[in-house]
Short mmCIF file of C-alpha atoms in Angstrom, two decimals:
data_model
loop_
_atom_site.label_atom_id
_atom_site.label_comp_id
_atom_site.label_asym_id
_atom_site.label_seq_id
_atom_site.Cartn_x
_atom_site.Cartn_y
_atom_site.Cartn_z
CA GLN H 1 44.94 29.29 -101.64
CA VAL H 2 48.15 29.97 -103.52
CA GLN H 3 49.18 33.42 -104.66
CA LEU H 4 51.53 33.87 -107.61
CA VAL H 5 53.33 37.04 -108.65
CA GLU H 6 55.32 37.23 -111.88
CA SER H 7 58.06 39.71 -112.68
CA GLY H 8 60.85 40.20 -115.18
CA GLY H 9 59.01 40.95 -118.38
CA GLY H 10 59.91 43.82 -120.66
CA LEU H 11 61.01 44.93 -124.10
CA VAL H 12 64.04 43.27 -125.64
CA GLN H 13 65.59 43.06 -129.09
CA ALA H 14 65.61 39.81 -131.01
CA GLY H 15 68.48 37.63 -129.85
CA GLY H 16 68.35 39.05 -126.34
CA SER H 17 67.50 37.40 -123.04
CA LEU H 18 65.05 37.82 -120.19
CA ARG H 19 64.48 35.94 -116.97
CA LEU H 20 60.96 35.72 -115.63
CA SER H 21 60.30 35.02 -111.97
CA CYS H 22 57.19 33.67 -110.31
CA ALA H 23 57.03 33.94 -106.53
CA ALA H 24 54.53 31.68 -104.78
CA SER H 25 53.02 32.31 -101.37
CA GLY H 26 50.18 30.97 -99.25
CA SER H 27 49.48 27.24 -99.20
CA VAL H 28 52.52 26.35 -101.28
CA PHE H 29 52.53 22.82 -99.85
CA LEU H 30 49.54 22.15 -102.12
CA VAL H 31 51.58 22.76 -105.26
CA ASN H 32 52.64 19.68 -107.22
CA GLY H 33 54.26 21.51 -110.12
CA MET H 34 54.44 24.83 -111.95
CA GLY H 35 53.86 25.86 -115.52
CA TRP H 36 54.65 28.87 -117.67
CA TYR H 37 52.03 29.78 -120.23
CA ARG H 38 52.06 32.52 -122.83
CA GLN H 39 49.37 34.19 -124.84
CA ALA H 40 50.21 36.05 -128.02
CA PRO H 41 47.79 38.59 -129.48
CA GLY H 42 44.93 36.82 -131.21
CA LYS H 43 46.12 33.38 -130.17
CA GLN H 44 45.19 30.85 -127.54
CA ARG H 45 47.16 30.52 -124.36
CA GLU H 46 49.81 27.81 -124.69
CA LEU H 47 51.93 25.92 -122.20
CA VAL H 48 55.56 26.85 -122.77
CA ALA H 49 57.35 25.08 -119.93
CA SER H 50 56.62 23.06 -116.83
CA ILE H 51 58.50 21.70 -113.85
CA THR H 52 57.71 19.33 -111.01
CA ARG H 53 57.92 20.37 -107.36
CA ARG H 54 61.45 19.15 -106.73
CA GLY H 55 62.64 20.00 -110.20
CA THR H 56 63.00 16.32 -111.05
CA SER H 57 61.22 16.73 -114.35
CA THR H 58 61.04 19.65 -116.74
CA ASN H 59 59.44 20.07 -120.11
CA VAL H 60 59.46 22.82 -122.70
CA THR H 61 57.46 23.09 -125.88
CA ASP H 62 59.26 22.38 -129.15
CA SER H 63 59.30 26.00 -130.32
CA VAL H 64 61.48 27.07 -127.38
CA LYS H 65 63.69 24.00 -126.93
CA GLY H 66 67.32 24.92 -126.60
CA ARG H 67 66.40 28.54 -125.80
CA PHE H 68 64.19 28.47 -122.67
CA THR H 69 65.00 26.83 -119.36
CA VAL H 70 62.68 26.42 -116.36
CA SER H 71 63.97 26.04 -112.81
CA TRP H 72 62.62 26.07 -109.26
CA ASP H 73 64.23 27.46 -106.13
CA ASN H 74 62.35 25.64 -103.39
CA ALA H 75 63.97 27.71 -100.63
CA LYS H 76 62.50 30.86 -102.15
CA ASN H 77 59.28 29.28 -103.47
CA THR H 78 60.15 30.87 -106.79
CA VAL H 79 60.09 29.46 -110.30
CA TYR H 80 62.16 30.98 -113.09
CA LEU H 81 61.94 30.97 -116.86
CA GLN H 82 65.25 31.83 -118.47
CA MET H 83 64.63 32.92 -122.05
CA ASN H 84 67.58 33.23 -124.42
CA SER H 85 67.85 33.93 -128.14
CA LEU H 86 64.45 35.56 -128.06
CA LYS H 87 62.48 35.88 -131.27
CA PRO H 88 59.62 38.25 -132.20
CA GLU H 89 57.25 35.29 -132.12
CA ASP H 90 58.00 34.89 -128.40
CA THR H 91 56.08 38.10 -127.79
CA GLY H 92 53.09 37.76 -125.51
CA VAL H 93 51.83 37.85 -121.96
CA TYR H 94 53.50 35.20 -119.84
CA TYR H 95 51.65 33.63 -116.94
CA CYS H 96 52.83 31.24 -114.29
CA ALA H 97 50.40 28.67 -112.97
CA ALA H 98 50.45 26.31 -110.01
CA GLN H 99 49.43 22.72 -110.51
CA VAL H 100 47.58 20.93 -107.74
CA ILE H 101 46.24 17.42 -107.38
CA LYS H 102 42.46 17.20 -107.33
CA GLN H 103 40.97 14.13 -105.72
CA ARG H 104 37.31 13.30 -106.04
CA LEU H 105 35.71 10.33 -104.31
CA GLY H 106 35.47 7.39 -106.66
CA TYR H 107 37.65 8.94 -109.38
CA PRO H 108 41.39 8.85 -110.07
CA PRO H 109 43.29 12.01 -109.11
CA THR H 110 43.67 14.74 -111.72
CA TYR H 111 46.35 17.39 -112.12
CA GLU H 112 45.06 20.89 -112.70
CA TYR H 113 46.58 24.34 -113.02
CA ALA H 114 44.30 25.89 -110.43
CA TYR H 115 46.14 29.10 -109.50
CA TRP H 116 47.39 31.80 -111.85
CA GLY H 117 49.51 34.90 -111.68
CA GLN H 118 48.53 38.23 -113.18
CA GLY H 119 50.85 37.89 -116.15
CA THR H 120 53.88 39.82 -117.35
CA GLN H 121 54.33 41.28 -120.84
CA VAL H 122 57.27 40.19 -122.98
CA THR H 123 57.85 42.08 -126.21
CA VAL H 124 60.60 41.10 -128.62
CA SER H 125 61.39 43.59 -131.34
CA SER H 126 62.91 42.59 -134.67
#
């Protein structure tokens, strides 16, 4: 089992910055990568950013490119999402998720976000 705890959300004006943290504990050795998702009111949850275990590969969705950066401090088992130039449309609940490799006999391995944090609210006012 992997436990995830997010922090760092809050209320900020448009153009401001926030840094979200996600601290992992438990069987962290199982984790292959981490993702940050967000869910805006009335919308589906979307993957905003992801990073591999050693930080060798990162990805962010097009709507936040150039504004959001994801990083991983392996010594602290903590993943960060630095959010700059925030816009009202960035408002939502942000969740971190841990990706693990699922192996089933006779099938190729799959990568699944199997563990989730409780979420942290980010509100950007115009």
